[in-house]
Amino acid sequence: MKNKIQLITYVDRLGCKSIQDLNSLFKNEFKGLFGGLHILPFYYPIDGEDAGFDPIDHNLIDPRLGDWNDLNELSKEVDIMADLIVNHVSAKSVQFQDYLQKGKESKYASLFLTYDTVFPNGATEADLLTIYRPRPNLPFTMVKLNDGSTKLIWTTFTSNQIDIDVKSDIGIQYLEGILDTFQKGGVKMIRLDAAGYAIKQQGTSCFMIDETYEFIDKLTEKAKAKGIEVLVEIHSYYKTQIEIAKRVDYVYDFALPVLVLDTLFNKNASSLKKWLEVSPKNALTVLDTHDGIGIVDVAAEGNKPGLIEGTVLSKIVDQIHVNSKGNSLKATGAAASNLDLYQVNCTYFDALGRDENAYLMARAIQFFVPGIPQVYYVGLFAGENDMELLEKTNVGRDINRHYFTKNEINEHLKRPLINDLAELMFLRNNHKAFNGDFNLIETEENKLNIKWVNDRHIAELFIDLTSMKMETKFSL
C-alpha cells in the first residue's frame, strides 16, 4: 500500500451514480489528493438494511453502479480496497433462501451457523452470558423452514445478516471465491469486516478468541498469495488491537479519534502522547468512518485501565453532544434503530462544534502520527450532521452518511478550510520526510510537537493547545 492518504466512500454518496463517475472524480477534482480508495460495499444490493454490509450476492457489483470491468479501470487510477464481509450474508441471498426451502437437504445448509452447531448439547446460562455482542440481546434469530420446523440461526448484528460457518467446507469455499473475484477485479487490498466475530466456540466470548486469530492468519495467507493485502477491522480494548497488529498487514487506529478530541477539548496531549509511544505503526489512521466514533477503543476493560480515564471519557462524550447541539444524542444508542453500544454517531466536524481551526488541527495530527491516513468522504468536506436523512431512516449512523450532489461538492471545494486541508494533504502525500523516522518531541502537556526526519527532509508539526495555534514546517 502506498504511504499516501486514502479516501473511504460509498460510490453513490459522493455526487456519483456509477464507478465510472467516481473514476472521473479521481482524474479531475481529486487529482493528487489520494493514493488509495476504500470503496464501501458496492455489492448487490447497495441499499439493503445495512448500506451494503448485508450482501445478497458478494460477487456481483450492484448493476446500478457498473461492473467489474469498471472497477478494473478505476484501479488503474488509484489503488482499490474492498470489504470482505466474512461474518455474514443477507437473509435474502440465494443460498439462505434455498436453505429455508430445503432445510438440511440444501447444499448450502452447512454454510450457515446454527445454534446447535456451536452448542450441540445445549448451552448453559453461563455460556450465553459469556458471548460478547456489540448490540443488546442474544445473537440468535428463530427462522421457520418450509417444512414447518424452526431453527435458531446466529445473527450477530441484525436478523437480516445471517452468520456464516467459516469453518465449514462450503464456508471456506465461499470466502475463497470472493477473493478470486476481487483479484480479477483489480482489488489490491481487503478489509476483513467483522472478522472478530467470525469464530464461535462454546465456553468463550465468541469474539477474538485464539481460533479467531488462526482464522485471520489463514485467510490473510490466502489473500496475500493472490497479491492482496489485508486490513483487519476490530473495535476492541487497545491492548487487543496491539496484539492483532503483530499478526496482520494492517489494523485501524480506532483509538485516535477520541484521543484527538481529548487533546483538543481538554487542552492536554498527555493521553495521546502515551498512545503514540505504543501504538501499532502498521495502522490506518482515521478520525471518522461510515460507523460512529468508537468509545470502546480507548475505554477500560473490566479492571484493566483504558487509554482515557472513565470520568474524562464520559465528559468527552457529553461534550460531543453539547457541540452537536444534541443532534448526536438523537442518533446514538436507543434513540435510533442502530443500537451500537460502543459508538457515538456524529460527524467529526460537528463533534468539534464546527470549529474550523480545531478541525484543521485534528487533521494535521492525523496526518503526522504514524500510519497511513484514511479520510472519510463526509470528513473530506468537513460535513455536518444530516438530520434529514436520520429522520428519514432512523438509522443512527446515517447522520454521517450524507448523499452529496455534484453542486455541493463544487461548493465545498471553494471553502478556504477545504483548500487548507487539501494543501496539507498534498504535502502529506508527497513530502519525503514521511517515509523517514517518526519523532515525538518531549513537551509540556499543553503542547504537541511531532517531527519526521528522512535524511535532509524534515516535516514538523507544533500545536499550542492553550492558544489553539498550529505551525507546520516542511523542508524544501
Coordinates of C-alpha atoms in Angstrom, one line a residue:
M1 CA 0.0 0.0 0.0
K2 CA 1.2 3.5 -0.8
N3 CA 2.2 5.7 2.1
K4 CA -0.4 8.2 0.9
I5 CA -3.8 9.3 2.1
Q6 CA -6.7 7.1 1.3
L7 CA -10.3 8.1 0.7
I8 CA -13.1 6.0 2.1
T9 CA -16.5 6.5 0.5
Y10 CA -19.7 5.0 -1.0
V11 CA -19.9 5.3 -4.7
D12 CA -23.4 6.8 -4.8
R13 CA -23.0 9.3 -1.9
L14 CA -20.2 11.4 -3.5
G15 CA -22.1 13.0 -6.4
C16 CA -21.6 9.9 -8.4
K17 CA -24.1 7.5 -10.0
S18 CA -21.6 4.9 -11.1
I19 CA -18.0 3.7 -10.7
Q20 CA -17.2 5.5 -14.0
D21 CA -18.3 8.8 -12.4
L22 CA -16.1 8.1 -9.4
N23 CA -13.2 7.4 -11.8
S24 CA -13.8 10.8 -13.4
L25 CA -13.7 12.5 -10.0
F26 CA -10.3 11.0 -9.2
K27 CA -9.0 12.1 -12.6
N28 CA -10.2 15.6 -12.1
E29 CA -11.4 17.2 -8.9
F30 CA -9.5 14.8 -6.6
K31 CA -6.3 14.5 -8.7
G32 CA -3.3 14.1 -6.3
L33 CA -5.3 14.1 -3.1
F34 CA -5.3 10.3 -2.6
G35 CA -3.1 7.3 -3.2
G36 CA -5.7 4.8 -2.3
L37 CA -9.5 4.4 -2.3
H38 CA -11.6 2.2 0.1
I39 CA -14.9 1.8 -1.7
L40 CA -17.6 0.8 0.9
P41 CA -19.8 -2.1 -0.1
F42 CA -20.7 -1.9 -3.8
Y43 CA -22.2 -5.4 -4.0
Y44 CA -25.7 -6.2 -4.8
P45 CA -27.7 -4.5 -3.3
I46 CA -26.1 -1.3 -2.0
D47 CA -29.4 -0.3 -0.4
G48 CA -30.1 -3.2 1.9
E49 CA -30.8 -2.9 5.6
D50 CA -27.2 -2.1 6.4
A51 CA -26.0 0.1 3.4
G52 CA -24.4 -2.8 1.6
F53 CA -23.0 -4.7 4.6
D54 CA -25.7 -7.3 4.1
P55 CA -24.9 -8.6 0.6
I56 CA -27.3 -10.8 -1.3
D57 CA -24.5 -11.5 -3.8
H58 CA -21.0 -10.6 -2.7
N59 CA -19.6 -11.5 -6.1
L60 CA -21.9 -9.1 -8.0
I61 CA -21.4 -5.4 -8.3
D62 CA -24.8 -3.7 -8.0
P63 CA -25.7 -3.2 -11.7
R64 CA -26.7 0.4 -10.9
L65 CA -23.1 1.2 -10.2
G66 CA -21.4 -0.7 -13.0
D67 CA -19.4 -4.0 -13.2
W68 CA -16.0 -5.5 -12.5
N69 CA -14.6 -4.1 -15.7
D70 CA -15.4 -0.6 -14.4
L71 CA -13.7 -1.3 -11.2
N72 CA -10.6 -2.6 -13.0
E73 CA -10.4 0.7 -15.0
L74 CA -10.6 2.7 -11.7
S75 CA -7.8 0.5 -10.2
K76 CA -5.5 1.9 -12.9
E77 CA -6.0 5.4 -11.5
V78 CA -5.9 4.6 -7.7
D79 CA -5.3 1.5 -5.5
I80 CA -8.6 -0.1 -4.5
M81 CA -9.6 -1.5 -1.2
A82 CA -12.8 -3.5 -0.8
D83 CA -14.7 -5.1 2.1
L84 CA -14.6 -8.8 2.5
I85 CA -17.7 -9.4 4.8
V86 CA -16.5 -12.5 6.4
N87 CA -19.1 -12.9 9.2
H88 CA -22.5 -12.9 7.4
V89 CA -24.6 -12.8 4.3
S90 CA -28.1 -11.4 3.6
A91 CA -31.2 -13.4 4.6
K92 CA -32.4 -12.7 1.0
S93 CA -29.4 -14.4 -0.5
V94 CA -30.0 -17.3 -2.9
Q95 CA -28.1 -19.6 -0.5
F96 CA -30.2 -18.8 2.6
Q97 CA -33.5 -18.9 0.7
D98 CA -32.5 -22.4 -0.6
Y99 CA -31.8 -23.4 3.0
L100 CA -35.2 -22.2 4.1
Q101 CA -36.9 -24.2 1.4
K102 CA -34.9 -27.5 1.7
G103 CA -33.6 -27.4 5.3
K104 CA -30.8 -29.9 5.9
E105 CA -31.2 -31.2 2.3
S106 CA -30.0 -27.9 0.9
K107 CA -26.5 -27.9 -0.5
Y108 CA -26.0 -24.7 1.4
A109 CA -27.1 -26.0 4.8
S110 CA -23.7 -26.1 6.3
L111 CA -22.9 -22.6 5.1
F112 CA -25.0 -21.1 7.9
L113 CA -24.2 -21.1 11.6
T114 CA -27.0 -22.5 13.7
Y115 CA -27.3 -22.5 17.5
D116 CA -26.8 -26.3 17.6
T117 CA -23.6 -26.1 15.5
V118 CA -21.9 -24.4 18.4
F119 CA -24.0 -25.9 21.2
P120 CA -24.7 -29.5 20.1
N121 CA -25.7 -30.5 23.7
G122 CA -27.3 -27.2 24.5
A123 CA -25.9 -24.1 26.3
T124 CA -25.8 -23.2 29.9
E125 CA -26.8 -19.7 31.1
A126 CA -23.2 -19.0 31.7
D127 CA -22.4 -20.0 28.0
L128 CA -24.9 -17.5 26.7
L129 CA -24.0 -14.7 29.1
T130 CA -20.3 -15.1 28.2
I131 CA -21.0 -14.2 24.5
Y132 CA -19.7 -10.8 23.6
R133 CA -22.2 -8.8 21.4
P134 CA -22.0 -5.2 20.2
R135 CA -25.7 -4.8 20.5
P136 CA -28.4 -5.7 23.1
N137 CA -29.9 -9.2 23.4
L138 CA -28.6 -12.6 22.3
P139 CA -27.2 -13.1 18.8
F140 CA -29.9 -15.5 17.6
T141 CA -32.9 -15.3 15.3
M142 CA -35.6 -18.0 15.1
V143 CA -36.4 -18.9 11.4
K144 CA -39.1 -21.1 10.1
L145 CA -38.3 -23.6 7.4
N146 CA -40.6 -24.7 4.6
D147 CA -41.4 -28.0 6.3
G148 CA -42.7 -26.1 9.3
S149 CA -39.8 -26.7 11.6
T150 CA -37.9 -23.9 13.2
K151 CA -34.2 -23.3 13.7
L152 CA -32.1 -20.8 15.8
I153 CA -29.7 -19.1 13.5
W154 CA -26.7 -17.0 14.6
T155 CA -27.3 -13.3 13.7
T156 CA -24.5 -11.3 15.4
F157 CA -25.7 -8.0 14.1
T158 CA -29.3 -8.0 12.6
S159 CA -31.8 -10.6 11.7
N160 CA -31.2 -9.9 8.1
Q161 CA -27.4 -10.7 8.4
I162 CA -27.1 -14.4 8.7
D163 CA -23.8 -15.6 10.2
I164 CA -21.6 -17.9 8.1
D165 CA -19.9 -21.0 9.4
V166 CA -16.5 -20.1 8.2
K167 CA -15.0 -23.4 9.4
S168 CA -17.3 -25.5 7.1
D169 CA -16.0 -26.6 3.7
I170 CA -18.6 -24.6 1.9
G171 CA -17.9 -21.5 4.1
I172 CA -14.2 -21.8 3.2
Q173 CA -15.1 -22.1 -0.5
Y174 CA -17.5 -19.1 -0.2
L175 CA -14.8 -16.8 1.1
E176 CA -12.1 -18.1 -1.3
G177 CA -14.5 -17.5 -4.2
I178 CA -14.8 -13.8 -3.3
L179 CA -11.0 -13.5 -3.1
D180 CA -10.8 -14.8 -6.7
T181 CA -13.4 -12.3 -7.8
F182 CA -11.5 -9.5 -6.1
Q183 CA -8.2 -10.5 -7.7
K184 CA -9.7 -10.4 -11.2
G185 CA -11.5 -7.1 -10.4
G186 CA -8.3 -5.2 -9.6
V187 CA -8.7 -5.1 -5.8
K188 CA -5.3 -4.5 -4.1
M189 CA -6.4 -4.7 -0.5
I190 CA -9.3 -6.0 1.5
R191 CA -10.8 -5.0 4.8
L192 CA -11.9 -8.0 6.8
D193 CA -15.3 -6.7 8.1
A194 CA -16.5 -8.0 11.5
A195 CA -13.7 -10.6 11.5
G196 CA -13.6 -10.6 15.3
Y197 CA -17.0 -12.3 15.4
A198 CA -16.3 -14.9 12.8
I199 CA -15.4 -17.9 15.1
K200 CA -17.9 -19.1 17.7
Q201 CA -17.0 -21.6 20.3
Q202 CA -18.8 -22.8 23.4
G203 CA -17.5 -21.5 26.7
T204 CA -15.9 -18.5 25.1
S205 CA -16.9 -14.9 24.4
C206 CA -17.0 -15.8 20.7
F207 CA -15.0 -12.6 20.0
M208 CA -11.3 -12.5 19.2
I209 CA -10.6 -15.9 20.7
D210 CA -7.4 -17.9 19.8
E211 CA -9.2 -19.6 17.0
T212 CA -10.2 -16.2 15.5
Y213 CA -6.5 -15.3 15.2
E214 CA -5.9 -18.6 13.4
F215 CA -8.8 -17.9 11.0
I216 CA -7.4 -14.4 10.2
D217 CA -3.9 -15.9 9.7
K218 CA -5.2 -18.4 7.2
L219 CA -7.4 -16.0 5.3
T220 CA -4.6 -13.4 5.2
E221 CA -2.2 -16.1 3.8
K222 CA -4.7 -16.9 1.0
A223 CA -5.2 -13.2 0.2
K224 CA -1.5 -12.4 0.0
A225 CA -1.0 -15.4 -2.3
K226 CA -3.3 -13.5 -4.7
G227 CA -1.4 -10.3 -4.3
I228 CA -4.0 -8.7 -1.9
E229 CA -3.0 -7.0 1.3
V230 CA -5.2 -7.3 4.4
L231 CA -6.6 -4.8 6.9
V232 CA -8.4 -6.2 9.9
E233 CA -11.3 -4.1 11.3
I234 CA -11.6 -4.7 15.1
H235 CA -13.2 -2.4 17.7
S236 CA -11.8 -3.6 21.0
Y237 CA -9.7 -2.9 24.0
Y238 CA -6.5 -1.1 22.9
K239 CA -4.1 -3.9 24.0
T240 CA -6.1 -6.4 21.9
Q241 CA -5.5 -4.1 18.9
I242 CA -1.8 -4.0 19.6
E243 CA -1.7 -7.8 19.7
I244 CA -3.7 -8.1 16.4
A245 CA -1.3 -5.7 14.7
K246 CA 1.6 -8.1 15.3
R247 CA -0.2 -10.8 13.1
V248 CA -1.7 -8.9 10.2
D249 CA -0.6 -6.4 7.5
Y250 CA -2.7 -3.5 8.9
V251 CA -5.1 -2.6 11.6
Y252 CA -7.1 0.6 12.2
D253 CA -6.1 3.1 14.8
F254 CA -9.6 3.4 16.2
A255 CA -8.2 5.0 19.4
L256 CA -7.0 8.1 17.6
P257 CA -10.4 9.9 17.0
V258 CA -11.3 10.1 20.7
L259 CA -7.7 10.8 21.8
V260 CA -7.6 13.8 19.4
L261 CA -10.9 15.0 20.9
D262 CA -9.5 14.6 24.4
T263 CA -6.4 16.6 23.3
L264 CA -8.4 19.5 21.8
F265 CA -11.3 19.5 24.4
N266 CA -9.0 19.4 27.5
K267 CA -6.0 21.2 26.1
N268 CA -3.9 18.3 27.2
A269 CA -2.0 15.9 24.9
S270 CA -0.8 13.5 27.7
S271 CA -3.1 10.6 26.8
L272 CA -2.4 11.0 23.1
K273 CA 1.4 11.0 23.7
K274 CA 1.2 7.8 25.8
W275 CA -0.7 6.1 23.0
L276 CA 1.8 7.2 20.3
E277 CA 4.6 5.5 22.3
V278 CA 2.9 2.1 22.0
S279 CA 0.5 2.4 19.1
P280 CA 0.9 0.0 16.1
K281 CA 2.9 1.6 13.3
N282 CA 1.2 -0.7 10.7
A283 CA -2.1 1.2 11.1
L284 CA -4.6 3.1 9.0
T285 CA -5.4 6.2 10.9
V286 CA -8.9 7.6 11.0
L287 CA -10.9 10.4 12.6
D288 CA -14.2 9.4 11.1
T289 CA -15.6 6.4 9.1
H290 CA -19.0 5.2 7.9
D291 CA -19.6 4.0 11.5
G292 CA -19.7 6.1 14.7
I293 CA -16.9 7.5 16.8
G294 CA -15.6 4.5 18.8
I295 CA -15.5 4.6 22.5
V296 CA -14.6 1.1 23.4
D297 CA -11.2 1.6 21.7
V298 CA -10.0 3.9 24.5
A299 CA -12.1 2.7 27.4
A300 CA -11.2 0.4 30.3
E301 CA -12.0 -3.3 30.1
G302 CA -13.1 -4.7 33.4
N303 CA -10.3 -3.9 35.9
K304 CA -7.8 -3.1 33.1
P305 CA -7.4 0.7 32.6
G306 CA -8.0 2.2 29.2
L307 CA -6.2 5.0 27.4
I308 CA -8.6 7.6 28.9
E309 CA -9.9 7.5 32.4
G310 CA -13.6 6.8 32.7
T311 CA -14.8 10.1 34.1
V312 CA -12.8 12.0 31.5
L313 CA -14.2 9.8 28.7
S314 CA -17.7 10.4 29.9
K315 CA -17.1 14.2 29.7
I316 CA -15.8 13.9 26.2
V317 CA -18.9 12.1 25.1
D318 CA -21.0 14.7 26.8
Q319 CA -19.0 17.5 25.1
I320 CA -19.7 15.8 21.7
H321 CA -23.4 16.0 22.4
V322 CA -23.1 19.7 23.5
N323 CA -21.1 20.6 20.5
S324 CA -23.6 19.0 18.1
K325 CA -26.4 20.8 19.9
G326 CA -27.8 17.5 21.0
N327 CA -28.1 16.0 17.5
S328 CA -25.6 13.2 18.2
L329 CA -27.9 12.1 21.1
K330 CA -30.7 11.6 18.6
A331 CA -28.5 9.3 16.6
T332 CA -26.8 7.3 19.3
G333 CA -27.9 4.2 21.3
A334 CA -31.6 3.6 21.9
A335 CA -32.5 6.9 20.2
A336 CA -32.0 5.2 16.8
S337 CA -32.5 1.8 15.4
N338 CA -28.8 1.2 15.2
L339 CA -28.1 0.1 18.7
D340 CA -24.3 0.0 18.8
L341 CA -23.1 0.0 22.3
Y342 CA -19.7 1.4 21.8
Q343 CA -20.1 4.3 19.4
V344 CA -21.3 7.9 19.2
N345 CA -22.9 8.8 15.9
C346 CA -21.9 12.3 14.8
T347 CA -19.8 13.9 12.1
Y348 CA -16.3 14.8 13.3
F349 CA -16.8 18.4 12.3
D350 CA -19.9 18.6 14.5
A351 CA -18.2 16.8 17.3
L352 CA -15.7 19.7 17.3
G353 CA -18.6 22.2 17.3
R354 CA -17.9 23.2 13.7
D355 CA -14.7 24.9 14.8
E356 CA -12.7 25.2 11.6
N357 CA -9.4 25.9 13.4
A358 CA -9.8 22.8 15.6
Y359 CA -10.8 20.7 12.7
L360 CA -7.7 21.5 10.7
M361 CA -5.6 20.8 13.8
A362 CA -7.3 17.4 14.2
R363 CA -6.5 16.5 10.6
A364 CA -2.9 17.7 10.9
I365 CA -2.5 15.4 14.0
Q366 CA -3.9 12.5 12.0
F367 CA -1.6 13.2 9.1
F368 CA 1.5 13.5 11.3
V369 CA 1.0 10.4 13.6
P370 CA 2.4 7.1 12.4
G371 CA 0.3 5.2 9.9
I372 CA -1.5 5.7 6.6
P373 CA -4.2 8.3 6.9
Q374 CA -7.7 7.4 5.7
V375 CA -10.2 10.3 5.2
Y376 CA -13.9 9.7 5.1
Y377 CA -15.8 11.4 2.3
V378 CA -18.0 13.4 4.7
G379 CA -14.9 14.5 6.6
L380 CA -13.2 15.5 3.4
F381 CA -15.7 18.3 3.2
A382 CA -15.9 19.0 6.9
G383 CA -19.5 17.8 6.6
E384 CA -22.3 18.5 9.1
N385 CA -24.8 16.1 10.7
D386 CA -27.5 15.0 8.2
M387 CA -30.6 15.3 10.4
E388 CA -32.9 15.0 7.4
L389 CA -31.5 11.6 6.4
L390 CA -31.5 10.4 10.0
E391 CA -35.2 11.4 10.4
K392 CA -36.0 9.6 7.2
T393 CA -34.3 6.3 8.0
N394 CA -34.0 6.3 11.8
V395 CA -30.6 4.6 11.4
G396 CA -28.1 6.3 13.7
R397 CA -25.1 6.1 11.5
D398 CA -26.9 7.8 8.7
I399 CA -26.3 11.1 10.5
N400 CA -22.8 10.8 9.0
R401 CA -23.7 9.3 5.6
H402 CA -24.9 12.3 3.6
Y403 CA -25.6 12.0 -0.1
F404 CA -23.6 14.8 -1.7
T405 CA -24.6 16.3 -5.0
K406 CA -22.1 17.5 -7.6
N407 CA -23.1 21.1 -6.9
E408 CA -22.5 20.5 -3.1
I409 CA -19.0 19.1 -3.9
N410 CA -18.1 22.0 -6.1
E411 CA -19.2 24.5 -3.4
H412 CA -17.3 22.7 -0.7
L413 CA -14.1 22.7 -2.8
K414 CA -14.3 26.5 -2.8
R415 CA -14.2 26.8 1.0
P416 CA -11.0 28.2 2.5
L417 CA -11.0 25.4 5.1
I418 CA -11.1 22.7 2.4
N419 CA -8.4 24.4 0.4
D420 CA -6.2 24.5 3.5
L421 CA -7.0 20.8 4.1
A422 CA -6.1 19.9 0.5
E423 CA -2.8 21.7 0.8
L424 CA -1.9 19.7 3.9
M425 CA -3.0 16.5 2.1
F426 CA -0.7 17.2 -0.9
L427 CA 2.2 17.7 1.5
R428 CA 1.4 14.5 3.4
N429 CA 1.3 12.6 0.2
N430 CA 4.4 13.9 -1.5
H431 CA 6.9 15.1 1.2
K432 CA 9.7 12.6 1.6
A433 CA 10.1 13.2 5.3
F434 CA 7.0 11.0 5.9
N435 CA 8.9 8.0 4.6
G436 CA 11.5 8.5 7.3
D437 CA 11.6 8.4 11.1
F438 CA 8.8 9.5 13.5
N439 CA 9.9 11.6 16.5
L440 CA 7.6 12.6 19.3
I441 CA 9.4 15.6 20.9
E442 CA 9.1 15.9 24.6
T443 CA 6.9 18.9 25.6
E444 CA 4.6 20.2 28.3
E445 CA 1.1 18.5 28.4
N446 CA -0.5 21.5 26.7
K447 CA 1.8 21.3 23.7
L448 CA 2.3 18.7 20.9
N449 CA 5.4 18.5 18.8
I450 CA 5.8 15.8 16.1
K451 CA 8.8 15.6 13.7
W452 CA 9.5 13.4 10.8
V453 CA 13.1 13.1 9.5
N454 CA 14.3 11.4 6.4
D455 CA 17.9 12.3 5.7
R456 CA 17.8 16.0 4.9
H457 CA 14.0 16.0 4.5
I458 CA 12.0 17.3 7.6
A459 CA 8.4 17.8 8.4
E460 CA 7.3 19.1 11.7
L461 CA 4.0 19.9 13.5
F462 CA 3.8 22.1 16.6
I463 CA 0.5 22.8 18.4
D464 CA 0.0 25.1 21.4
L465 CA -3.3 23.8 22.9
T466 CA -3.7 26.7 25.3
S467 CA -3.8 29.3 22.5
M468 CA -5.0 26.8 19.9
K469 CA -2.4 27.8 17.4
M470 CA -0.7 25.4 15.0
E471 CA 2.5 25.6 13.0
T472 CA 3.8 23.3 10.3
K473 CA 7.3 23.3 8.9
F474 CA 8.5 21.5 5.8
S475 CA 11.9 21.4 4.3
L476 CA 12.1 22.4 0.6

